[in-house]
Amino acid sequence: MTAWFGAAEPAEDAGVPADVPAYEDAAELPPVPILRLRDVRKTYISGQLEVEALRGVSLAVGAGEYAAIMGPSGSGKSTLMHILGCLDVVTSGTYELAGTDVSGMTETDLAQVRNRQIGFVFQQFNLLPSLPAWRNVELPLAYAGVSPAERRDRAMSSLERVGLADRVEHRPGELSGGQQQRVAVARALVTDPSLILADEPTGNLDSRSSEDVLGLFEELHAAGRTIVLITHEAEVAARARRTLHIRDGQLDLALSGAGAW
Amino acid sequence: MSWKDTLRTALAAIGSHRLRSILTMLGILIGIAAVILTVGLGQGAQAQVRDQISKLGSNLLIVSPGSATSSTGIRGGRGSASTLTARDASALATHSVAPDVAKVAPVASSSQSLTAGTTNWTTTIAGTTPDWLSVRARTVSEGRFFTAPELTNAAQVTVLGPDTAAELFGGRSPIGQTVTAGNATLTVIGVLTSAGSSTATNDDDQAIVPMTTAATRIGSGTTRAAISTIYLEATTQDTLTAAYQEANAALLSLHGVTAATADFTIASQQSLLDTATSTDRTLTILLGGVAALSLLVGGIGVMNIMLVSVTERIREIGLRKALGATPAVIRHQFLTEAGLLGFTGGLLGLGLGLAGAATLPGVLNQPVTVSPLAAAAAVTVALAIGIGAGVYPASRAARLAPIDALRSE
Ligand SMILES: Nc1ncnc2c1ncn2[C@@H]1O[C@H](COP(=O)(O)OP(=O)(O)OP(=O)(O)O)[C@@H](O)[C@H]1O
Ligand SMILES: [Mg+2]
């Protein structure tokens, strides 16, 4: 059952039973960086005002890592995630995703990278309100050119994975916040991406629903998925295997430890 | 994303704003219906005129008084001055003068009151020659037409149009009955076969008499009819041009005028057809232009709504881009939506136009012709207008940076 999740990294699947956390073993291996930022800066210009949201961030995240990025409001967490998710471009510095520098890519190439390699979970869920849950989940597959029959099958098993098999025909408005976020997680998983980016996925959820979603992330991590989770809640960050602290657009190296390159 | 997915998404988007979509389509709908009806009316009128003119016969030349060659382009005095005479007609009928003219039928008509017993009926009395029947391509349904001797003798006979016969004699056969016209008592010797439906001039309501009879026995002085038209029939269709030139030369010399001062006009079926077609076409183009303007307004409506739609769905666009929609996919999405609005509006407009084409002839007494080609063209144009109106909104949506779209509230 969990083999479906692990398809991305056969090397880890081979030796580790899916229900055992993989990090102890993984920690001993030199992590292959799936993300690598080198001196990334991001400056927003609004009118006369220049805001330096990121001021020289360098970091790497290895394949199969579960990393949390923590920091106070306005510290640049969302900005960082938008860059990691190829939704925005750096002002200076380089960003390599799976060994490829994305800065030279066209908007069309970036769309394909987002589609194939990244699954997003947003604080606002961002489901299309007019579509039933399974239609929301199959959307990335439609953009990937998968056939309708296969799309439906994969959307159904993805929804089953997040425990919503009995809600597939419900529209977002007919689901609780926690259920909506689980639909969003199902959507992030359905393309079988190597990287899952979550920006405050529990920010709009009560503690029980937060627990559901964080549980799902743990399962995904156990299955070998790379997860980068942004939060300002220490309890949430504590669930990750590694925490990076960001303050005023810079990594706080003292708090983040050696993990930040 | 397959075209089916794109189409389904577009339909869902249109369906989620049903009232707005219907109002948007209404602009296109009205424009297309207006175009179909104006073009249909124009084509219907054209077909009707063409039909009437071709009934005249293809070897026909029509000589009318008045000149068409005035420098202002106005037909100076055409029909008003009676410059044509019986002498002209008999000259044209002479073989040595115009060898390619086979038949000559001058017509002198006046309005007269006919009386049969106690029944009165005012109609057109046309004095002409026996050739009239063949030149005008008419036949008699009952009795006979008058003969050359009757023309020479100014015989007091008449051939009635079917409507005139019915008005004067009801169901009874008029053959052998008498009618009085002015001072003359005429014996009815025949009834014309109906010329078929014709709204402009009633060819079925007239009384035909020998020209001599009209000139000498009916009316007097100023009421005496002048020759309004001389119908000529060429020997064959190939000699039509020769017949035209002969008649023209003969009349110029008879009247002692030059081509520049000619006081008559000779028209052929073809030239009548050309004039009628070109005036009708001008009208059709004018009306069609007005209708096309309303289509343009409809297109602007589609563009307006598509721009609103892009602004409204900016978050949705951002999300779709985050999930992997390329700019091209987003552009197709909005183009499909705009095209669908135009196409559906066009189809509904075609439906309304066809319904109008079915009911209008009864109301306006005008035929409306909608050709399958015009119908297909109208729907295609509606689709093109929709897509055209969608180009700018769609490229705006495609150009949106995913992050700006996602962040907007
Ligand atoms: N589009 C923009 N234009 C101008 N300034 C921006 C823009 N987006 C973000 N900023 C600024 O960049 C800085 C970092 O913003 P960011 O959204 O990354 O913070 P954050 O860490 O996610 O905060 P929060 O926890 O409140 O979500 C802030 O000072 C913000 O005002
Ligand atoms: Mg944020």
XYZ file of C-alpha atoms and ligand atoms in Angstrom:
702
model
C 0.000 0.000 0.000
C 2.695 2.477 0.953
C 4.856 1.356 -1.952
C 2.897 3.809 -4.030
C 4.371 6.667 -2.028
C 7.887 5.419 -2.270
C 8.142 5.262 -6.005
C 10.439 8.288 -6.112
C 13.433 6.769 -4.351
C 13.840 3.061 -4.975
C 17.202 3.089 -3.119
C 15.463 3.876 0.175
C 12.529 1.615 -0.493
C 14.782 -1.339 -0.888
C 16.111 -1.627 2.643
C 13.677 0.262 4.837
C 10.202 -0.974 5.708
C 7.822 1.823 4.848
C 6.299 2.181 8.328
C 9.659 2.720 10.060
C 10.953 6.334 10.046
C 13.765 6.412 7.559
C 15.778 9.277 8.920
C 18.132 7.313 11.196
C 19.423 5.430 8.190
C 19.243 8.402 5.894
C 21.191 10.596 8.327
C 24.207 8.386 7.953
C 24.225 8.684 4.174
C 25.607 11.937 2.720
C 22.331 13.535 1.577
C 22.085 14.182 -2.158
C 20.943 17.823 -2.364
C 17.679 18.155 -4.182
C 17.578 21.892 -3.431
C 20.600 24.114 -3.358
C 20.497 27.890 -2.861
C 23.661 29.956 -3.138
C 23.612 33.512 -1.801
C 20.046 34.085 -2.902
C 18.710 37.614 -2.646
C 15.232 38.813 -3.378
C 14.365 42.491 -3.575
C 10.820 43.700 -4.035
C 10.374 47.119 -5.523
C 7.060 48.756 -4.834
C 7.067 52.352 -5.977
C 10.081 54.189 -4.483
C 10.453 51.580 -1.778
C 12.841 48.643 -2.038
C 12.254 45.721 0.330
C 15.024 43.173 0.653
C 13.013 40.100 1.602
C 15.958 37.691 1.271
C 19.477 38.882 1.951
C 21.908 36.189 0.927
C 20.422 32.809 1.776
C 22.524 29.699 1.115
C 21.151 26.303 1.952
C 20.806 22.777 0.699
C 18.155 20.174 1.335
C 18.970 16.542 0.676
C 16.747 14.082 -1.106
C 14.356 12.469 1.378
C 14.848 15.138 4.049
C 12.024 16.566 6.124
C 13.002 20.172 6.835
C 11.091 22.935 8.550
C 11.764 26.611 7.965
C 10.866 28.744 10.965
C 10.877 32.437 11.518
C 8.838 35.385 12.666
C 6.293 37.118 10.489
C 7.839 39.107 7.672
C 11.162 37.290 7.898
C 10.944 36.076 4.306
C 9.619 32.527 4.741
C 6.963 32.740 2.046
C 9.355 34.542 -0.268
C 11.788 31.678 0.163
C 9.151 29.096 -0.521
C 7.986 30.843 -3.680
C 11.535 30.715 -4.948
C 11.944 27.058 -3.949
C 8.654 26.320 -5.759
C 9.727 28.114 -8.961
C 6.778 30.471 -8.516
C 9.110 33.454 -8.310
C 12.636 34.177 -9.469
C 15.690 35.257 -7.506
C 17.087 38.790 -7.797
C 20.612 37.448 -7.496
C 22.277 34.171 -6.532
C 21.510 30.735 -7.908
C 18.916 28.087 -7.247
C 19.471 24.529 -8.355
C 16.578 22.089 -8.261
C 17.632 18.452 -8.656
C 20.971 19.619 -10.020
C 19.550 22.047 -12.597
C 19.842 25.821 -12.357
C 16.335 27.098 -12.894
C 17.227 30.769 -13.421
C 17.576 30.435 -17.199
C 14.295 28.595 -17.671
C 11.314 29.927 -19.605
C 7.901 30.269 -18.004
C 6.809 27.143 -19.915
C 9.767 25.092 -18.639
C 9.109 26.317 -15.094
C 5.454 25.276 -15.390
C 6.606 21.779 -16.323
C 9.086 21.686 -13.436
C 6.325 22.692 -11.009
C 4.015 20.130 -12.536
C 6.426 17.157 -12.424
C 8.755 17.759 -9.507
C 6.887 19.836 -6.927
C 3.732 19.394 -4.914
C 2.368 22.485 -3.160
C 0.325 22.732 0.024
C -0.802 26.279 0.836
C -2.095 27.863 4.002
C -5.260 28.897 2.109
C -5.786 25.349 0.695
C -6.274 26.927 -2.776
C -8.815 24.427 -4.051
C -11.100 25.354 -6.941
C -14.493 25.775 -5.264
C -16.541 24.705 -8.288
C -14.872 21.325 -8.680
C -15.481 18.171 -6.617
C -12.548 16.925 -4.548
C -11.357 14.364 -7.075
C -11.430 16.907 -9.910
C -9.238 19.195 -7.816
C -6.842 16.350 -7.162
C -6.579 15.261 -10.809
C -5.829 18.808 -12.032
C -1.997 18.516 -12.039
C -2.318 15.242 -13.955
C -4.469 16.964 -16.594
C -1.678 19.488 -17.119
C 0.780 16.581 -17.331
C -1.236 15.087 -20.192
C -2.305 11.917 -18.348
C -5.349 10.121 -19.794
C -8.707 10.769 -18.089
C -9.147 7.192 -16.907
C -5.722 7.048 -15.297
C -6.241 10.519 -13.848
C -9.388 9.412 -12.107
C -7.777 6.248 -10.760
C -4.772 8.096 -9.414
C -6.908 10.894 -7.911
C -9.038 8.269 -6.159
C -6.099 6.403 -4.645
C -4.498 9.685 -3.629
C -7.700 10.687 -1.833
C -7.826 7.263 -0.252
C -4.273 7.821 0.997
C -5.369 10.927 2.899
C -8.475 9.153 4.251
C -11.080 10.894 2.107
C -12.281 7.980 -0.035
C -15.839 8.745 1.035
C -15.640 12.455 0.128
C -14.423 12.330 -3.467
C -17.538 13.954 -4.927
C -17.739 16.715 -2.294
C -16.948 20.248 -3.304
C -14.511 22.212 -1.117
C -17.402 24.199 0.377
C -18.897 20.941 1.637
C -15.701 19.923 3.455
C -14.173 21.023 6.771
C -10.926 23.005 6.760
C -8.956 19.933 7.778
C -10.572 17.863 5.046
C -9.886 20.583 2.501
C -6.235 20.641 3.468
C -6.110 16.871 3.120
C -7.551 17.221 -0.385
C -4.759 19.721 -1.051
C -2.206 17.191 0.235
C -3.747 14.535 -2.013
C -3.373 16.947 -4.930
C 0.272 17.605 -4.011
C 0.935 13.847 -4.009
C -0.908 12.806 -7.096
C 1.889 13.565 -9.572
C 4.321 11.645 -7.416
C 6.658 14.654 -7.040
C 10.107 14.413 -5.481
C 9.585 17.611 -3.456
C 6.651 18.732 -1.347
C 6.538 22.382 -0.320
C 4.100 23.417 2.376
C 3.645 27.048 3.463
C 1.995 27.107 6.881
C -0.189 24.110 6.005
C -1.633 24.075 9.506
C -2.011 27.834 9.831
C -5.761 27.717 9.293
C -6.463 24.436 11.067
C -7.443 23.451 14.598
C -5.086 21.189 16.527
C -6.850 17.945 15.585
C -6.824 18.721 11.862
C -3.240 19.936 12.153
C -2.385 16.577 13.664
C -4.005 14.786 10.686
C -2.014 16.805 8.180
C 1.271 16.533 10.058
C 0.683 12.793 10.369
C 0.323 12.624 6.604
C 3.608 14.476 6.154
C 5.318 12.028 8.462
C 4.017 9.123 6.421
C 5.238 10.803 3.256
C 8.636 11.403 4.749
C 8.788 7.788 5.839
C 8.087 6.826 2.235
C 11.145 8.797 1.084
C 9.570 12.067 -0.019
C 11.478 15.352 0.438
C 9.398 17.805 2.457
C 10.040 21.450 3.159
C 7.525 22.880 5.609
C 7.233 26.514 6.574
C 5.784 27.481 9.888
C 6.104 29.902 12.747
C 4.919 27.382 15.322
C 7.662 25.619 17.243
C 5.524 22.487 17.862
C 4.997 22.084 14.137
C 8.663 22.647 13.349
C 9.592 20.100 15.986
C 7.931 17.361 13.931
C 10.509 17.841 11.168
C 13.899 16.154 11.281
C 15.725 19.424 10.739
C 14.795 23.032 11.386
C 16.192 26.085 9.617
C 15.629 29.456 11.258
C 15.228 32.561 9.172
C 15.309 36.108 10.469
C 15.219 39.350 8.476
C 15.823 37.535 5.225
C 18.842 35.627 6.453
C 19.377 32.158 7.865
C 20.163 32.207 11.556
C 23.181 29.887 11.445
C 23.498 29.580 15.202
C 19.967 28.184 15.513
C 19.953 26.271 12.218
C 23.117 24.372 12.999
C 25.394 22.755 10.512
C 22.499 21.783 8.259
C 22.661 25.055 6.425
C 25.480 24.974 3.970
C -4.210 19.339 -21.406
C -6.431 17.833 -24.084
C -8.941 19.941 -25.996
C -11.718 18.023 -24.260
C -10.412 19.103 -20.850
C -10.073 22.661 -22.106
C -13.613 22.620 -23.455
C -15.001 21.130 -20.248
C -13.240 23.750 -18.132
C -14.533 26.529 -20.398
C -18.083 25.185 -20.207
C -17.840 24.979 -16.422
C -16.591 28.576 -16.231
C -19.404 29.793 -18.485
C -21.943 27.726 -16.563
C -20.830 29.117 -13.220
C -21.855 32.640 -14.324
C -24.975 31.723 -16.225
C -26.765 35.075 -16.275
C -23.627 36.986 -17.140
C -22.794 34.548 -19.926
C -26.301 34.795 -21.360
C -26.204 38.592 -21.319
C -22.810 38.510 -23.013
C -24.074 36.135 -25.678
C -27.111 38.346 -26.199
C -24.914 40.969 -27.875
C -23.613 38.444 -30.386
C -27.052 36.854 -30.720
C -28.752 40.106 -31.684
C -25.939 41.045 -34.054
C -26.020 37.708 -35.868
C -29.819 37.680 -36.075
C -29.746 41.233 -37.494
C -27.117 40.315 -40.074
C -29.013 37.203 -41.128
C -32.272 39.105 -41.477
C -30.882 42.113 -43.368
C -28.856 39.958 -45.724
C -31.832 37.627 -46.080
C -34.181 40.518 -46.856
C -31.729 41.917 -49.394
C -31.254 38.564 -51.055
C -34.980 37.908 -51.025
C -35.738 41.243 -52.677
C -32.994 40.641 -55.218
C -34.345 37.222 -56.081
C -37.829 38.685 -56.484
C -36.671 41.430 -58.859
C -34.495 38.999 -60.782
C -37.484 36.714 -61.117
C -39.680 39.524 -62.433
C -37.096 40.698 -64.935
C -36.335 37.232 -66.247
C -40.055 36.803 -66.899
C -39.632 39.555 -69.483
C -37.840 37.191 -71.861
C -34.181 37.207 -72.767
C -34.508 38.611 -76.338
C -36.290 41.677 -75.108
C -35.326 45.314 -75.579
C -37.333 48.043 -73.880
C -37.462 51.523 -75.400
C -38.543 54.240 -72.975
C -38.938 57.959 -73.566
C -36.416 60.294 -71.929
C -32.648 60.232 -71.804
C -30.325 58.367 -69.522
C -27.270 60.286 -70.658
C -27.661 63.555 -68.808
C -24.356 64.754 -67.382
C -25.705 64.708 -63.828
C -26.591 61.072 -64.200
C -30.265 61.860 -63.619
C -32.504 60.332 -66.220
C -33.756 63.570 -67.628
C -37.465 63.401 -68.237
C -37.563 59.654 -68.539
C -41.170 58.567 -68.706
C -42.444 62.091 -68.332
C -42.031 63.372 -71.872
C -43.882 61.353 -74.466
C -41.249 61.390 -77.155
C -42.153 58.004 -78.588
C -44.700 57.842 -81.361
C -46.594 55.264 -83.387
C -44.351 56.287 -86.290
C -41.320 55.105 -84.305
C -42.989 51.791 -83.671
C -43.909 51.186 -87.272
C -40.419 52.208 -88.425
C -38.864 49.669 -86.051
C -41.266 47.049 -87.351
C -39.988 47.619 -90.904
C -37.581 44.845 -91.887
C -35.259 47.070 -93.912
C -34.831 49.509 -90.993
C -34.179 46.975 -88.284
C -33.682 43.507 -89.769
C -32.788 41.907 -86.414
C -35.932 43.134 -84.691
C -38.479 40.350 -85.013
C -41.432 41.809 -83.157
C -42.536 45.247 -82.022
C -45.092 45.991 -79.339
C -45.617 49.656 -78.490
C -47.728 50.196 -75.414
C -49.856 53.251 -74.782
C -51.581 52.944 -71.468
C -54.068 55.058 -69.608
C -56.222 54.595 -66.579
C -59.893 54.080 -67.452
C -63.062 53.063 -65.772
C -64.581 49.941 -67.347
C -68.256 49.128 -66.995
C -69.867 45.741 -67.500
C -73.584 45.943 -66.852
C -73.745 47.628 -63.458
C -70.219 46.750 -62.387
C -67.491 49.401 -62.503
C -63.757 48.737 -62.329
C -60.910 51.168 -62.867
C -57.910 49.627 -64.505
C -55.108 50.215 -66.988
C -56.072 50.136 -70.640
C -53.067 49.247 -72.747
C -53.182 49.827 -76.481
C -50.674 47.669 -78.344
C -50.073 45.319 -81.268
C -50.711 41.557 -81.649
C -46.974 40.997 -81.071
C -47.456 42.061 -77.427
C -48.551 38.599 -76.385
C -45.351 36.927 -77.570
C -43.014 39.812 -76.686
C -44.272 39.918 -73.093
C -44.272 36.112 -72.948
C -47.962 35.943 -72.043
C -50.692 33.522 -73.105
C -54.495 33.594 -73.157
C -56.350 31.120 -70.995
C -59.699 31.644 -72.656
C -60.725 32.998 -76.048
C -58.020 34.562 -78.237
C -55.797 37.622 -78.647
C -56.644 40.277 -81.258
C -55.263 39.987 -84.778
C -53.464 42.254 -87.243
C -56.663 43.007 -89.222
C -58.385 43.984 -85.978
C -55.457 46.322 -85.278
C -55.730 47.860 -88.742
C -59.494 48.299 -88.406
C -59.378 49.604 -84.856
C -61.753 46.807 -83.902
C -63.681 47.351 -80.697
C -62.291 44.281 -78.921
C -60.394 43.758 -75.689
C -58.461 41.019 -73.896
C -58.798 41.231 -70.124
C -56.332 40.307 -67.421
C -57.653 37.496 -65.200
C -58.121 39.822 -62.203
C -59.974 42.402 -64.301
C -62.227 39.681 -65.735
C -63.004 38.422 -62.259
C -63.775 41.933 -60.964
C -66.096 42.724 -63.851
C -67.794 39.383 -64.461
C -67.304 37.410 -61.264
C -67.387 33.719 -62.034
C -69.116 34.103 -65.446
C -67.170 33.683 -68.643
C -66.562 37.166 -70.077
C -66.009 35.946 -73.655
C -68.511 37.636 -75.979
C -69.647 40.049 -73.266
C -69.212 43.767 -73.709
C -67.589 46.380 -71.528
C -67.742 50.135 -72.000
C -64.663 52.296 -71.671
C -65.192 56.001 -72.183
C -67.136 56.373 -75.429
C -66.302 52.908 -76.708
C -68.102 49.617 -76.294
C -65.622 46.760 -76.415
C -66.311 43.057 -76.903
C -64.246 40.781 -74.700
C -62.517 38.237 -76.944
C -60.052 36.725 -74.525
C -58.674 36.459 -70.999
C -54.931 36.416 -70.230
C -53.346 33.633 -68.246
C -52.188 34.860 -64.859
C -48.594 36.165 -64.905
C -47.994 34.696 -61.463
C -47.500 36.480 -58.192
C -46.097 39.946 -58.630
C -46.564 42.604 -56.027
C -44.920 45.604 -57.703
C -47.047 45.979 -60.853
C -50.194 44.007 -61.368
C -49.831 42.311 -64.729
C -53.101 40.496 -64.135
C -55.232 43.618 -63.834
C -55.346 45.342 -67.208
C -57.370 45.486 -70.413
C -55.450 45.053 -73.671
C -56.876 46.687 -76.786
C -55.533 47.280 -80.321
C -53.383 50.424 -80.323
C -55.553 51.971 -82.990
C -58.635 51.423 -80.897
C -56.993 53.069 -77.921
C -55.915 56.021 -80.029
C -59.152 56.669 -81.906
C -62.070 55.362 -79.894
C -61.213 55.510 -76.201
C -60.743 58.870 -74.527
C -60.024 62.006 -76.496
C -57.691 64.982 -76.630
C -55.402 65.132 -73.643
C -56.621 61.883 -72.178
C -55.533 60.133 -75.351
C -52.732 57.791 -74.375
C -49.166 58.458 -75.419
C -46.779 55.594 -76.100
C -45.015 54.884 -72.831
C -42.890 51.941 -73.934
C -41.960 50.106 -77.096
C -41.103 46.457 -76.494
C -38.828 44.929 -79.122
C -37.964 41.291 -79.562
C -34.728 40.399 -81.328
C -34.784 37.494 -83.762
C -32.512 35.452 -81.502
C -30.567 36.057 -78.336
C -27.379 36.375 -80.393
C -28.756 39.239 -82.478
C -29.776 41.238 -79.425
C -26.812 43.599 -79.722
C -27.391 44.081 -83.446
C -31.089 44.731 -82.826
C -30.161 47.259 -80.164
C -27.833 49.131 -82.525
C -30.369 49.116 -85.367
C -33.179 50.389 -83.169
C -30.922 53.007 -81.650
C -29.746 54.300 -85.044
C -33.274 54.314 -86.452
C -34.706 56.265 -83.518
C -31.818 58.752 -83.490
C -32.385 59.585 -87.141
C -36.181 59.623 -86.810
C -35.991 62.036 -83.887
C -33.191 64.035 -85.507
C -30.981 63.840 -82.431
C -27.466 62.603 -81.634
C -26.447 60.060 -79.034
C -25.626 62.956 -76.695
C -29.075 64.526 -76.973
C -31.049 61.295 -77.264
C -34.619 61.601 -75.962
C -35.130 57.869 -75.472
C -33.449 54.977 -73.678
C -33.116 51.376 -74.760
C -32.672 48.830 -72.018
C -32.153 45.095 -72.248
C -33.173 42.489 -69.693
C -29.526 42.225 -68.706
C -29.115 45.957 -68.130
C -32.306 46.061 -66.059
C -31.038 43.108 -64.078
C -27.708 44.817 -63.480
C -29.299 48.042 -62.297
C -31.757 46.280 -60.031
C -29.084 43.991 -58.607
C -26.665 46.816 -57.958
C -29.210 49.019 -56.171
C -30.346 46.076 -54.089
C -26.779 45.152 -53.346
C -25.998 48.674 -52.175
C -28.956 48.531 -49.828
C -27.970 45.101 -48.557
C -24.421 46.257 -47.910
C -25.665 49.345 -46.083
C -28.082 47.448 -43.871
C -25.586 44.637 -43.412
C -23.028 47.227 -42.330
C -25.344 48.502 -39.619
C -25.961 44.943 -38.475
C -22.222 44.255 -38.511
C -21.733 47.259 -36.230
C -24.044 45.660 -33.698
C -21.910 42.520 -33.993
C -18.849 44.599 -33.244
C -20.567 45.934 -30.128
C -21.349 42.323 -29.203
C -17.673 41.472 -29.625
C -16.676 44.331 -27.349
C -19.126 42.940 -24.794
C -17.394 39.562 -24.935
C -14.002 41.212 -24.520
C -15.260 43.239 -21.573
C -16.616 40.176 -19.806
C -13.465 38.183 -20.516
C -11.365 40.950 -18.958
C -13.611 40.943 -15.902
C -13.338 37.187 -15.807
C -9.521 37.275 -15.896
C -9.423 39.812 -13.062
C -11.926 37.835 -11.037
C -10.161 34.538 -11.498
C -6.654 35.807 -10.980
C -6.162 33.443 -8.012
C -7.485 30.508 -9.978
C -5.061 31.331 -12.778
C -2.208 31.512 -10.271
C -3.166 28.174 -8.782
C -3.432 26.515 -12.192
C 0.002 27.858 -13.052
C 1.425 26.590 -9.760
C 0.020 23.153 -10.598
C 1.725 23.144 -13.981
C -0.435 25.061 -16.468
C 1.855 26.636 -19.064
C 1.086 30.133 -20.431
C -0.105 28.482 -23.660
C -2.581 26.313 -21.751
C -3.980 29.323 -19.893
C -4.262 31.271 -23.171
C -6.144 28.403 -24.831
C -8.386 28.190 -21.810
C -9.579 31.779 -22.123
C -9.674 31.751 -25.917
C -11.876 28.666 -25.785
C -14.161 30.357 -23.309
C -14.491 33.504 -25.452
C -14.895 31.447 -28.617
C -17.597 29.387 -26.960
C -19.477 32.523 -25.920
C -19.293 33.805 -29.500
C -20.199 30.451 -31.047
C -23.178 29.836 -28.776
C -24.363 33.411 -29.276
C -24.000 32.877 -33.017
C -25.985 29.635 -32.967
C -28.776 31.248 -30.939
C -28.647 34.277 -33.255
C -28.969 31.967 -36.239
C -31.996 30.374 -34.594
C -33.572 33.784 -33.995
C -32.690 34.863 -37.536
C -34.287 31.743 -39.010
C -37.401 32.259 -36.894
C -37.504 35.863 -38.132
C -37.000 34.690 -41.724
C -39.984 32.373 -41.290
C -42.330 34.997 -39.808
C -41.215 38.259 -41.459
C -42.445 37.527 -45.015
C -45.958 37.228 -43.615
C -45.680 40.569 -41.813
C -43.699 42.657 -44.323
C -44.917 40.936 -47.483
C -41.250 40.634 -48.412
C -39.412 37.392 -49.093
C -36.426 36.599 -46.825
C -33.818 34.199 -48.166
C -31.335 32.580 -45.763
C -28.874 30.455 -47.690
C -27.049 27.632 -45.890
C -23.827 29.402 -46.832
C -24.955 32.619 -45.119
C -26.011 30.637 -42.040
C -22.669 28.835 -41.828
C -20.818 32.105 -42.423
C -22.772 33.848 -39.651
C -21.899 31.204 -37.060
C -18.272 31.154 -38.193
C -18.106 34.937 -37.915
C -19.613 34.774 -34.412
C -16.977 32.215 -33.403
C -14.230 34.378 -34.901
C -15.531 37.472 -33.106
C -15.568 35.570 -29.816
C -12.022 34.328 -30.297
C -10.886 37.736 -31.545
C -12.404 39.399 -28.486
C -10.652 36.826 -26.299
C -7.128 37.393 -27.640
C -6.235 40.313 -25.409
C -7.824 39.017 -22.173
C -6.320 35.561 -22.790
C -2.823 36.897 -23.308
C -3.184 38.989 -20.168
C -4.105 35.846 -18.243
C -1.236 33.911 -19.836
C 1.284 36.613 -18.929
C 0.327 36.833 -15.250
C 3.226 35.884 -13.023
C 2.080 32.851 -11.009
C 3.102 34.425 -7.736
C 1.273 37.713 -8.328
C -1.811 35.732 -9.250
C -1.573 33.479 -6.189
C -0.909 36.278 -3.735
C -3.776 38.520 -4.812
C -6.790 38.502 -2.552
N 5.120 41.481 -3.523
C 5.783 42.139 -2.576
N 6.091 43.429 -2.753
C 6.768 44.108 -1.807
N 7.169 43.574 -0.670
C 6.879 42.274 -0.412
C 6.183 41.506 -1.355
N 6.048 40.236 -0.850
C 6.636 40.252 0.342
N 7.152 41.470 0.617
C 7.898 41.838 1.801
O 8.940 40.911 1.990
C 9.101 40.608 3.349
C 8.990 39.113 3.567
O 7.675 38.688 3.281
P 7.210 37.183 3.417
O 5.821 37.089 2.853
O 8.222 36.324 2.798
O 7.179 36.971 4.967
P 6.752 35.701 5.820
O 7.974 35.283 6.553
O 6.098 34.704 4.967
O 5.706 36.295 6.827
P 4.376 35.641 7.427
O 4.797 34.725 8.488
O 3.634 36.794 7.964
O 3.686 34.946 6.298
C 8.050 41.393 4.122
O 8.648 42.539 4.637
C 7.059 41.766 3.062
O 6.471 43.004 3.338
Mg 4.127 33.863 4.780
